[in-house]
Short mmCIF file of N, CA and C in Angstrom, two decimals:
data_model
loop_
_atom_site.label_atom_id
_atom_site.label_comp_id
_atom_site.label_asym_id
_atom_site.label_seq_id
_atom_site.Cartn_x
_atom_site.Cartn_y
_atom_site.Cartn_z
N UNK A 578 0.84 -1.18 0.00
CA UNK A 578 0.00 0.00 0.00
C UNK A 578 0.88 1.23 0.00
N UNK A 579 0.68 2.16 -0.99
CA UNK A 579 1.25 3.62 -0.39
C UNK A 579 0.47 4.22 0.01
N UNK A 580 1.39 5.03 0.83
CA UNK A 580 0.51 5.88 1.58
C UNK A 580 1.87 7.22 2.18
N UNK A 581 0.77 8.34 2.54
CA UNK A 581 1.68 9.84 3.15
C UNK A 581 1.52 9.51 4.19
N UNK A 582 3.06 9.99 4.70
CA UNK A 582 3.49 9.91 6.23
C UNK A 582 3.16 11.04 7.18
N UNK A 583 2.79 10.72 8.04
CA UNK A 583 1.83 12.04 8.78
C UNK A 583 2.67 12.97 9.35
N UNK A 584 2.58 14.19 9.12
CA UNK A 584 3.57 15.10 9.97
C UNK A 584 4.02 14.83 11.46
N UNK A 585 2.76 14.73 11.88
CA UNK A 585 2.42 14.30 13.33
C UNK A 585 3.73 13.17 13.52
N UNK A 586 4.86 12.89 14.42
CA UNK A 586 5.48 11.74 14.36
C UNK A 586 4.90 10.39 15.12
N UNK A 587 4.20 10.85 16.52
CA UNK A 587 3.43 10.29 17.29
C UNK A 587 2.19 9.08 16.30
N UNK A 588 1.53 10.16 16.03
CA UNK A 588 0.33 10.10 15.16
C UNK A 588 1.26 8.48 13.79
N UNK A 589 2.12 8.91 12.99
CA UNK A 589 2.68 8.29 12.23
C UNK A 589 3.17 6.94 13.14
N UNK A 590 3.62 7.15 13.83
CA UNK A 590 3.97 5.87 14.90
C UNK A 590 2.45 4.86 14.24
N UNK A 591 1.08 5.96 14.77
CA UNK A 591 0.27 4.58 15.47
C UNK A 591 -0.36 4.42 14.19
N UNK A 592 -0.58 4.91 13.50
CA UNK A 592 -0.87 4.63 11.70
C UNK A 592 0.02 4.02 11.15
N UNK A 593 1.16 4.19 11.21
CA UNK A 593 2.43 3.10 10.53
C UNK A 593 2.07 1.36 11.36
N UNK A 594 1.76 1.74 13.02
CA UNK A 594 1.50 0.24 13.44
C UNK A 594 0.18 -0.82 12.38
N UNK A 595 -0.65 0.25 12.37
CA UNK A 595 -2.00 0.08 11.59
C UNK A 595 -2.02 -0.44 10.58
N UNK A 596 -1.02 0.28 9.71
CA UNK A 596 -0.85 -0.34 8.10
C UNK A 596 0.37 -1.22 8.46
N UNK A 597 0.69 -1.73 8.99
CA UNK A 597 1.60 -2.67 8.41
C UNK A 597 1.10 -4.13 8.84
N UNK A 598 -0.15 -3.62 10.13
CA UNK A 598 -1.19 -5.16 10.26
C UNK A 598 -2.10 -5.32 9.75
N UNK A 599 -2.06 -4.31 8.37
CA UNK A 599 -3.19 -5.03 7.60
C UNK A 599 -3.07 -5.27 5.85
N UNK A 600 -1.58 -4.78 5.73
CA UNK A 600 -0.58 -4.76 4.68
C UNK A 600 0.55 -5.76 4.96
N UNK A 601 1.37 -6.00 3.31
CA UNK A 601 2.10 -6.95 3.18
C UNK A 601 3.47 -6.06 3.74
N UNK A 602 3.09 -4.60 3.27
CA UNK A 602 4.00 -3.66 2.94
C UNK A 602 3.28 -2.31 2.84
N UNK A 603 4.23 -1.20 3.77
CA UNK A 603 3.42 -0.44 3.49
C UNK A 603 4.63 0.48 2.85
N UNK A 604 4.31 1.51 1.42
CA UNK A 604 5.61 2.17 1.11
C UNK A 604 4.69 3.56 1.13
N UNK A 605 6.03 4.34 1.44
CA UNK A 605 5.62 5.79 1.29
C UNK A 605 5.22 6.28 -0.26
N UNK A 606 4.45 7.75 -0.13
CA UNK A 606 3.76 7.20 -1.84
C UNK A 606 4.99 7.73 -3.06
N UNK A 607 6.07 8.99 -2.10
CA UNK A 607 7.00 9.12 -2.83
C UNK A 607 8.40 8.07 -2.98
N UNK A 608 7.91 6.68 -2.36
CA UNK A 608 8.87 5.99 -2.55
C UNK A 608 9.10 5.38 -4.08
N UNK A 609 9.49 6.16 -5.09
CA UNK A 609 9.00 5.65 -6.55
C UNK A 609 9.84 4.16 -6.55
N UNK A 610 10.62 3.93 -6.72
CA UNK A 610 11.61 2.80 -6.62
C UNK A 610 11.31 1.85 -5.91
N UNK A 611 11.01 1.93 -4.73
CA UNK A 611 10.63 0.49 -3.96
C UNK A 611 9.62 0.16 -4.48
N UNK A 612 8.41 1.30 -4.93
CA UNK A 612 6.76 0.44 -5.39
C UNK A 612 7.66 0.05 -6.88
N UNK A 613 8.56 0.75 -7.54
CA UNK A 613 8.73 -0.59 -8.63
C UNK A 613 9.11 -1.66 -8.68
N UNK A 614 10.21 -1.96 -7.19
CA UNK A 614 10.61 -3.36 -6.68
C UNK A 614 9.51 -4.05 -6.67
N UNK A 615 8.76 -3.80 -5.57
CA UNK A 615 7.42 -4.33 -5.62
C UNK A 615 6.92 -5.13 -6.66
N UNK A 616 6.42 -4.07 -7.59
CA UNK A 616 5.72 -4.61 -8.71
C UNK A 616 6.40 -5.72 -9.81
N UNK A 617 8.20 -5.42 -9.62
CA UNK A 617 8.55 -6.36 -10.32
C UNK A 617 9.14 -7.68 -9.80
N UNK A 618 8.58 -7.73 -8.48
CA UNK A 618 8.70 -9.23 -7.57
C UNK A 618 7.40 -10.05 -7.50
N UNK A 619 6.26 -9.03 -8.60
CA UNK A 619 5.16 -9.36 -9.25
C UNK A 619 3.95 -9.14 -7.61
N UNK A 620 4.55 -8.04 -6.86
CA UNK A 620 3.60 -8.09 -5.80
C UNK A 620 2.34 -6.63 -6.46
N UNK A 621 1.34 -7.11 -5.14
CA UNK A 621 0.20 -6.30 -5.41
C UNK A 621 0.57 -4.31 -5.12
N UNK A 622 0.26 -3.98 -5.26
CA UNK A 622 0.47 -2.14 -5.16
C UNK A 622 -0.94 -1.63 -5.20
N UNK A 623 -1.12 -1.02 -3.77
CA UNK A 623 -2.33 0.29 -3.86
C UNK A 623 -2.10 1.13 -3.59
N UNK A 624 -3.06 2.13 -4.40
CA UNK A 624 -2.59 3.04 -3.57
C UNK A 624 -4.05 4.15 -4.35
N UNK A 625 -4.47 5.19 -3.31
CA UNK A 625 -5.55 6.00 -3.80
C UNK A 625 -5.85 6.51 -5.07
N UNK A 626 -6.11 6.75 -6.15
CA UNK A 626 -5.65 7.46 -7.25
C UNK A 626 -6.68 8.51 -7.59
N UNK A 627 -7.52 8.46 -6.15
CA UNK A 627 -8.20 9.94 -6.47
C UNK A 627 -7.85 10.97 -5.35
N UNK A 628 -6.93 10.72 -4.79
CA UNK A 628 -6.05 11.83 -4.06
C UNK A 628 -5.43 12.65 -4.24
N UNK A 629 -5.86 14.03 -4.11
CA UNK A 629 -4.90 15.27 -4.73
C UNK A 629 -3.66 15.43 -3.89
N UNK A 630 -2.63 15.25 -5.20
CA UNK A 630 -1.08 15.15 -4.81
C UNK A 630 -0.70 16.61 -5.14
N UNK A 631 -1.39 17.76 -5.49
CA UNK A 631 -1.35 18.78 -5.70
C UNK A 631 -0.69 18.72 -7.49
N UNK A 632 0.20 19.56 -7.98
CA UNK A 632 0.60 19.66 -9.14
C UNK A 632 1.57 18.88 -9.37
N UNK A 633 2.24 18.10 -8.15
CA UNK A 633 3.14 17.16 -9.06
C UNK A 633 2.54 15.88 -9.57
N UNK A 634 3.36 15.95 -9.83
CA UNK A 634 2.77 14.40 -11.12
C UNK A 634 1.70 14.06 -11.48
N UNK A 635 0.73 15.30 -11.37
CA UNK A 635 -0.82 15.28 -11.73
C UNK A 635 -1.09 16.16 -13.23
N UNK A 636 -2.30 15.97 -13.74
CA UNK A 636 -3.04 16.11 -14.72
C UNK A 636 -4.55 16.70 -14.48
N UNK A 637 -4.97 17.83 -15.01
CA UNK A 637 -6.35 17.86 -14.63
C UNK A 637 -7.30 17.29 -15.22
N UNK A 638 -8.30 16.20 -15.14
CA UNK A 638 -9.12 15.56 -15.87
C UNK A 638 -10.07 16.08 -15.18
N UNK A 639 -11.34 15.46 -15.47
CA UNK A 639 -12.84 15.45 -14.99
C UNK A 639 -12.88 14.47 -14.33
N UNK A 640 -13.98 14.89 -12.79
CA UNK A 640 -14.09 14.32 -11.92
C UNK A 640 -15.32 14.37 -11.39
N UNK A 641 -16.77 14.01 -11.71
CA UNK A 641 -17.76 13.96 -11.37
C UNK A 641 -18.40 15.88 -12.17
N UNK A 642 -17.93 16.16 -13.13
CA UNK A 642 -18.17 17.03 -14.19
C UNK A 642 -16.95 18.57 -13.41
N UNK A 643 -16.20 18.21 -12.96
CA UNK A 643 -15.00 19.27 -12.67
C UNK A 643 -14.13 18.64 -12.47
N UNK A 644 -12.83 19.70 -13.14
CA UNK A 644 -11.41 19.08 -13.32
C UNK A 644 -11.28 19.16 -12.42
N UNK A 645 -10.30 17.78 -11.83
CA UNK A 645 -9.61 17.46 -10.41
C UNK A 645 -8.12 17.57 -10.77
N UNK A 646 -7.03 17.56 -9.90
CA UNK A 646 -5.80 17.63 -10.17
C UNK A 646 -5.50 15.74 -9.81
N UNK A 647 -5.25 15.09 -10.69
CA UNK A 647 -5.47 13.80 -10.81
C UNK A 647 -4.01 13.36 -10.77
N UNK A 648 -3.54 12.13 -10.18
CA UNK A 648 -2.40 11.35 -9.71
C UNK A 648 -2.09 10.49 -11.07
N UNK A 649 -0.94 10.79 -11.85
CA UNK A 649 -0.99 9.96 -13.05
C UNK A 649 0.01 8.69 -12.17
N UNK A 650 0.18 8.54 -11.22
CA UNK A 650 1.94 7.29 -10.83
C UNK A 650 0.83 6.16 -11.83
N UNK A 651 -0.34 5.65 -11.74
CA UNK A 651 -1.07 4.29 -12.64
C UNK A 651 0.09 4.08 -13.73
N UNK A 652 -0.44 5.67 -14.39
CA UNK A 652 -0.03 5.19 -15.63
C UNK A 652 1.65 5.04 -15.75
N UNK A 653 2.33 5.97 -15.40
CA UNK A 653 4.04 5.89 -15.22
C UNK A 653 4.12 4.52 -14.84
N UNK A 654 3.50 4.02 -13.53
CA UNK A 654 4.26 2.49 -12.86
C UNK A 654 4.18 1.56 -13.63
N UNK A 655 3.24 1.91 -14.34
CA UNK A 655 2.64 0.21 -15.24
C UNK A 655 3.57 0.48 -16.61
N UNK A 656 3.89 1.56 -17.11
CA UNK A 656 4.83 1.95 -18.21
C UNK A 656 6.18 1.30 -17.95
N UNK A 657 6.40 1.79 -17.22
CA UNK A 657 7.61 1.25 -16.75
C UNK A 657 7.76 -0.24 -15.76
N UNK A 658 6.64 -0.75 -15.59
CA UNK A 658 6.91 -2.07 -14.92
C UNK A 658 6.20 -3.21 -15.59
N UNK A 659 5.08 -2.28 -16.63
CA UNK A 659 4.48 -3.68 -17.18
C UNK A 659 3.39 -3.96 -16.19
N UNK A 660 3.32 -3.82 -15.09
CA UNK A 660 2.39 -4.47 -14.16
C UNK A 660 0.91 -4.30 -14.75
N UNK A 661 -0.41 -4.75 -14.42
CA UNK A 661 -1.27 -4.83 -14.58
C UNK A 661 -2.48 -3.35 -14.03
N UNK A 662 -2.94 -3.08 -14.20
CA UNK A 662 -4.09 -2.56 -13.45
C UNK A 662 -5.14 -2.72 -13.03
N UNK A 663 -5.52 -3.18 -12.08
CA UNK A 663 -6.60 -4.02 -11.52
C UNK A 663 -7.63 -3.32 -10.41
N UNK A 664 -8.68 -2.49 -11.13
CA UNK A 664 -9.58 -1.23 -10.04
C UNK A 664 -10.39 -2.28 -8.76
N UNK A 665 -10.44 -1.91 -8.32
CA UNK A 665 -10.69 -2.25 -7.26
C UNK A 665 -11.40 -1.51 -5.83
N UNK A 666 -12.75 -1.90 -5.22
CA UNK A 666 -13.54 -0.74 -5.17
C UNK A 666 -13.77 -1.48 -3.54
N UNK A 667 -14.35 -1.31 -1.91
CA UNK A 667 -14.75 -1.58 -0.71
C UNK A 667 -16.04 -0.93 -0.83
N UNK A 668 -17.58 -2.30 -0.40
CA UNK A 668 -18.49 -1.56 -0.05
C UNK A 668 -18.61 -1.53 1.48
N UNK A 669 -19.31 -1.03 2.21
CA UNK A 669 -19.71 -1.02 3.69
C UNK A 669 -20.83 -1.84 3.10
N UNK A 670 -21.33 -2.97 3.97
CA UNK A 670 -22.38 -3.76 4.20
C UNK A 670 -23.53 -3.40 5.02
N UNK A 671 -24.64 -3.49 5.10
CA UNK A 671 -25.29 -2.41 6.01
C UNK A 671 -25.09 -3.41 7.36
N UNK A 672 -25.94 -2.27 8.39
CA UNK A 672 -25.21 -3.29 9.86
C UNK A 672 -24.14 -3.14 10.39
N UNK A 673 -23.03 -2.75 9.73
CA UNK A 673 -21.81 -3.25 10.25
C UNK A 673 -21.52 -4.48 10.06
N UNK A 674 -21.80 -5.20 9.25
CA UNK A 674 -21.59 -6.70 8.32
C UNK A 674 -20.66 -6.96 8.14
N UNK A 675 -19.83 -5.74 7.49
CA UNK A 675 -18.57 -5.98 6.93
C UNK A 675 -18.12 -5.30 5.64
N UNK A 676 -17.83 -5.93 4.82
CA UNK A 676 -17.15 -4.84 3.58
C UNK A 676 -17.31 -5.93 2.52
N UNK A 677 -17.74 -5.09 1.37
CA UNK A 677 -17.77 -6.41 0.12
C UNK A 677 -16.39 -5.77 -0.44
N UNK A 678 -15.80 -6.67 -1.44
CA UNK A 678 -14.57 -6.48 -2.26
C UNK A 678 -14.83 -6.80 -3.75
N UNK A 679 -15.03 -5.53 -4.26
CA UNK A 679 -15.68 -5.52 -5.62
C UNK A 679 -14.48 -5.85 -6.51
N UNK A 680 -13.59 -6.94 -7.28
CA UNK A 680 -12.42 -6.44 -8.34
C UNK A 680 -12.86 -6.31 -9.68
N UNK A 681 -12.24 -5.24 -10.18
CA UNK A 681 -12.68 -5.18 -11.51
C UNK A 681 -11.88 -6.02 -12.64
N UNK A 682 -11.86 -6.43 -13.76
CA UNK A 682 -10.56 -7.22 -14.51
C UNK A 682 -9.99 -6.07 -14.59
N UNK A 683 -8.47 -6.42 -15.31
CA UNK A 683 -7.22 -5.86 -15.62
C UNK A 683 -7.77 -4.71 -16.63
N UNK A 684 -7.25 -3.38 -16.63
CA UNK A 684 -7.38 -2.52 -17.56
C UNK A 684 -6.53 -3.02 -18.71
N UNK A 685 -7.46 -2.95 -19.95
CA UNK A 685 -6.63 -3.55 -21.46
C UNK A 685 -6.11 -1.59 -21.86
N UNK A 686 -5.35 -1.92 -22.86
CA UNK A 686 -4.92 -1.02 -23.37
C UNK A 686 -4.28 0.14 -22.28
N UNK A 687 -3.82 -0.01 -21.10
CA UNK A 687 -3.40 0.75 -20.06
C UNK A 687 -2.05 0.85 -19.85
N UNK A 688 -1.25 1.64 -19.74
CA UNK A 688 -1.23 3.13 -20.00
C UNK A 688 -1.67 2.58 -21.60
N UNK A 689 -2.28 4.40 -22.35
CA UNK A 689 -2.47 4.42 -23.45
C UNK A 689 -1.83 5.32 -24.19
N UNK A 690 -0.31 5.65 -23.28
CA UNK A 690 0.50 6.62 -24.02
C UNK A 690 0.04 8.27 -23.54
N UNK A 691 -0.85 8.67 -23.23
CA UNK A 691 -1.61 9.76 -23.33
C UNK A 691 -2.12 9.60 -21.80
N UNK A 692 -1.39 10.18 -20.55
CA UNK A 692 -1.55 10.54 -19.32
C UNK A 692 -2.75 11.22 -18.63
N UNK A 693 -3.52 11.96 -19.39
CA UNK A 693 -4.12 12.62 -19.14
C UNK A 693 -5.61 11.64 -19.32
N UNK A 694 -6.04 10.92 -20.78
CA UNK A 694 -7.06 10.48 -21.00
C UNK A 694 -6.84 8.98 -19.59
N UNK A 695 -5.79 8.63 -19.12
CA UNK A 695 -5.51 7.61 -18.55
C UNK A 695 -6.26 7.91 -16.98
N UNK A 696 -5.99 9.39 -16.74
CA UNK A 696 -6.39 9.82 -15.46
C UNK A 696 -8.46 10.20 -15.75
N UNK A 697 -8.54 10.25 -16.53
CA UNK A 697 -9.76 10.53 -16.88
C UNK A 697 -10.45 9.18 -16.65
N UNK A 698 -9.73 8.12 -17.36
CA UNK A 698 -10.50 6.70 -17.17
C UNK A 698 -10.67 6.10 -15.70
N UNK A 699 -9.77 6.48 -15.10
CA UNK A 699 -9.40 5.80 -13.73
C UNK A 699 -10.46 7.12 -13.09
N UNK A 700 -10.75 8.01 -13.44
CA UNK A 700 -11.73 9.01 -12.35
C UNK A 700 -12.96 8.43 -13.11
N UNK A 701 -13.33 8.24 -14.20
CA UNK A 701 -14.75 7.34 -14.54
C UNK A 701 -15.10 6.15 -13.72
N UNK A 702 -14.10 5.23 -13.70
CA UNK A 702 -14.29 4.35 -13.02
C UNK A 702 -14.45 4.51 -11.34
N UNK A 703 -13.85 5.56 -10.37
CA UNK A 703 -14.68 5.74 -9.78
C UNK A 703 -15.20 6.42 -9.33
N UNK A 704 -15.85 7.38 -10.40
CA UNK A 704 -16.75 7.81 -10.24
C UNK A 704 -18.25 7.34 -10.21
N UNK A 705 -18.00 6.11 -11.21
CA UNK A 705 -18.99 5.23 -11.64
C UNK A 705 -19.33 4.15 -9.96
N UNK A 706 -18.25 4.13 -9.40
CA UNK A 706 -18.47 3.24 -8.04
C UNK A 706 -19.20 4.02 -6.99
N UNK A 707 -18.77 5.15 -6.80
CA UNK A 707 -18.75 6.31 -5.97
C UNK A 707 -20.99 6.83 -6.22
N UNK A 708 -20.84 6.43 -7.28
CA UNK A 708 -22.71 6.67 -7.62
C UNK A 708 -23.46 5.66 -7.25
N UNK A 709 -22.91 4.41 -6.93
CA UNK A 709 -23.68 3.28 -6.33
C UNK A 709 -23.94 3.40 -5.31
N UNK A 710 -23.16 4.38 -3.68
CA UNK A 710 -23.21 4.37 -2.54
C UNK A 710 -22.67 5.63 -2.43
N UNK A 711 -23.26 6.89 -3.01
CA UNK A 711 -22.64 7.95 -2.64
C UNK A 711 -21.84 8.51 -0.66
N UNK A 712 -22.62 7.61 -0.03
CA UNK A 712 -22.78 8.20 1.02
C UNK A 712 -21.26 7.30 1.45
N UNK A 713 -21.00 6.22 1.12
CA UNK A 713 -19.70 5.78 1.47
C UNK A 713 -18.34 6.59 0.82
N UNK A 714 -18.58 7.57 -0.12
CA UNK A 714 -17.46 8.19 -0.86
C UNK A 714 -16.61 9.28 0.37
N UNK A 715 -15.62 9.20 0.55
CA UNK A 715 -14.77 10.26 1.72
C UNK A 715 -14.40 11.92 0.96
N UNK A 716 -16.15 12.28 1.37
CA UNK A 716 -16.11 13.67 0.54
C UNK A 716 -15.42 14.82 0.88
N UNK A 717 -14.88 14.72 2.43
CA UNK A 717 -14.50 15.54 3.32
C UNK A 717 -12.86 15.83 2.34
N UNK A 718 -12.64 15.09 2.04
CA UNK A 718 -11.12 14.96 1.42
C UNK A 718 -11.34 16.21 0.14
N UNK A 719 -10.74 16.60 0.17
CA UNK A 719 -10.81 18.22 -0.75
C UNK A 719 -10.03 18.02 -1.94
N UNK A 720 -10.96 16.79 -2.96
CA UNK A 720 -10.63 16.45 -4.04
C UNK A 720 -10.42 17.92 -5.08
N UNK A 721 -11.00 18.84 -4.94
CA UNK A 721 -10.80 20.02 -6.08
C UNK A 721 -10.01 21.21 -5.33
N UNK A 722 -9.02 20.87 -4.75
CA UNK A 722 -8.25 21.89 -4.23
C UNK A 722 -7.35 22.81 -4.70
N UNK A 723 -6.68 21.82 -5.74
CA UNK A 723 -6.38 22.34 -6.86
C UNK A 723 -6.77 22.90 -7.77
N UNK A 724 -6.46 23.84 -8.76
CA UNK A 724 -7.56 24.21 -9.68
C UNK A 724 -6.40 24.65 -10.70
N UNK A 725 -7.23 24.36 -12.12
CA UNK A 725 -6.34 24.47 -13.14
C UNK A 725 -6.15 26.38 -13.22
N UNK A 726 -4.78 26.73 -13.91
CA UNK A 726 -4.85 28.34 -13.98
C UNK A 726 -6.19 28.87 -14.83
N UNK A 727 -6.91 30.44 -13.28
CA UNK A 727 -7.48 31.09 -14.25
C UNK A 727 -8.71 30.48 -13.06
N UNK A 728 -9.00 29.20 -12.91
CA UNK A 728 -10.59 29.11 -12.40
C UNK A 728 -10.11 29.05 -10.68
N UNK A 729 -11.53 29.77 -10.25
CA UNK A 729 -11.62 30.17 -8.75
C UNK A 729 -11.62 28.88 -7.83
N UNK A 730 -11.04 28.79 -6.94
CA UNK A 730 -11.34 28.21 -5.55
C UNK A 730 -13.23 27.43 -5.35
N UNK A 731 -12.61 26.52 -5.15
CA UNK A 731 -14.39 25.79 -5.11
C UNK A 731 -15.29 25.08 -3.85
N UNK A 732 -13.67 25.65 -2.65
CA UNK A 732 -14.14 25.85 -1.27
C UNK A 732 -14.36 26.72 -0.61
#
């Protein structure tokens, strides 16, 4: 799993304990190199891809009909490692039941050369999940924080 390391060091302590008992591995998300070890010891890699990483290594696509500042690493890792892409979606069960584990097959034609339409597909897809159970989507997270030059603030 990647994931950002919390400023907090305390805080990072008890979240680092967290992910690593429920992960094989947990890598930081700027660890570019180890997630390619990873991938080419043919292990699994997650990691959010609708998380605004701000302007680096992002693209603005559409995101539920507004450009988001979108995480291209999908398409770079799999360019360069070959690995697969495999979406992959958690429902909440009602009750407190538990969690279903939706997998989607392998994206064909992925990367498609073209970074931008790549980040567009991967925000369709879940966006398309995200409309089945709106209320499970983590809206609080300030997906449009970014904004391409020229358009206003949308908080």
């Amino acid at each position: 799993a990647a994931y950002r390391p919390h400023e907090n060091p305390l805080i990072e302590y008890f979240m680092k304990k967290s992910r690593d008992s429920r992960a094989e591995k947990a890598i930081p998300r700027d660890a570019v190199r180890e997630m390619l070890r990873s991938l080419k010891k043919n292990k699994a890699l997650w990691f959010a891809s609708d998380q605004n990483f701000r302007h680096k290594h992002s693209v603005f696509a559409e995101f539920f009909g507004r450009l988001a500042a979108t995480n291209t690493a999908a398409s770079r890792l799999t360019q360069i490692s070959g690995a697969a892409v495999v979406p992959f979606f958690t429902q909440r069960l009602e009750n407190n039941q538990g969690y279903k584990v939706i997998l989607q097959p392998a994206l064909e034609d992925f990367p498609s050369g073209d970074n931008r339409q790549d980040a567009l597909r991967l925000n369709q897809l879940i966006e398309a999940q995200v409309r089945k159970a709106p209320e499970q989507y983590l809206w609080v997270h300030r997906r449009f924080k970014d904004r391409p030059e020229g358009e206003e603030n949308v908080y």
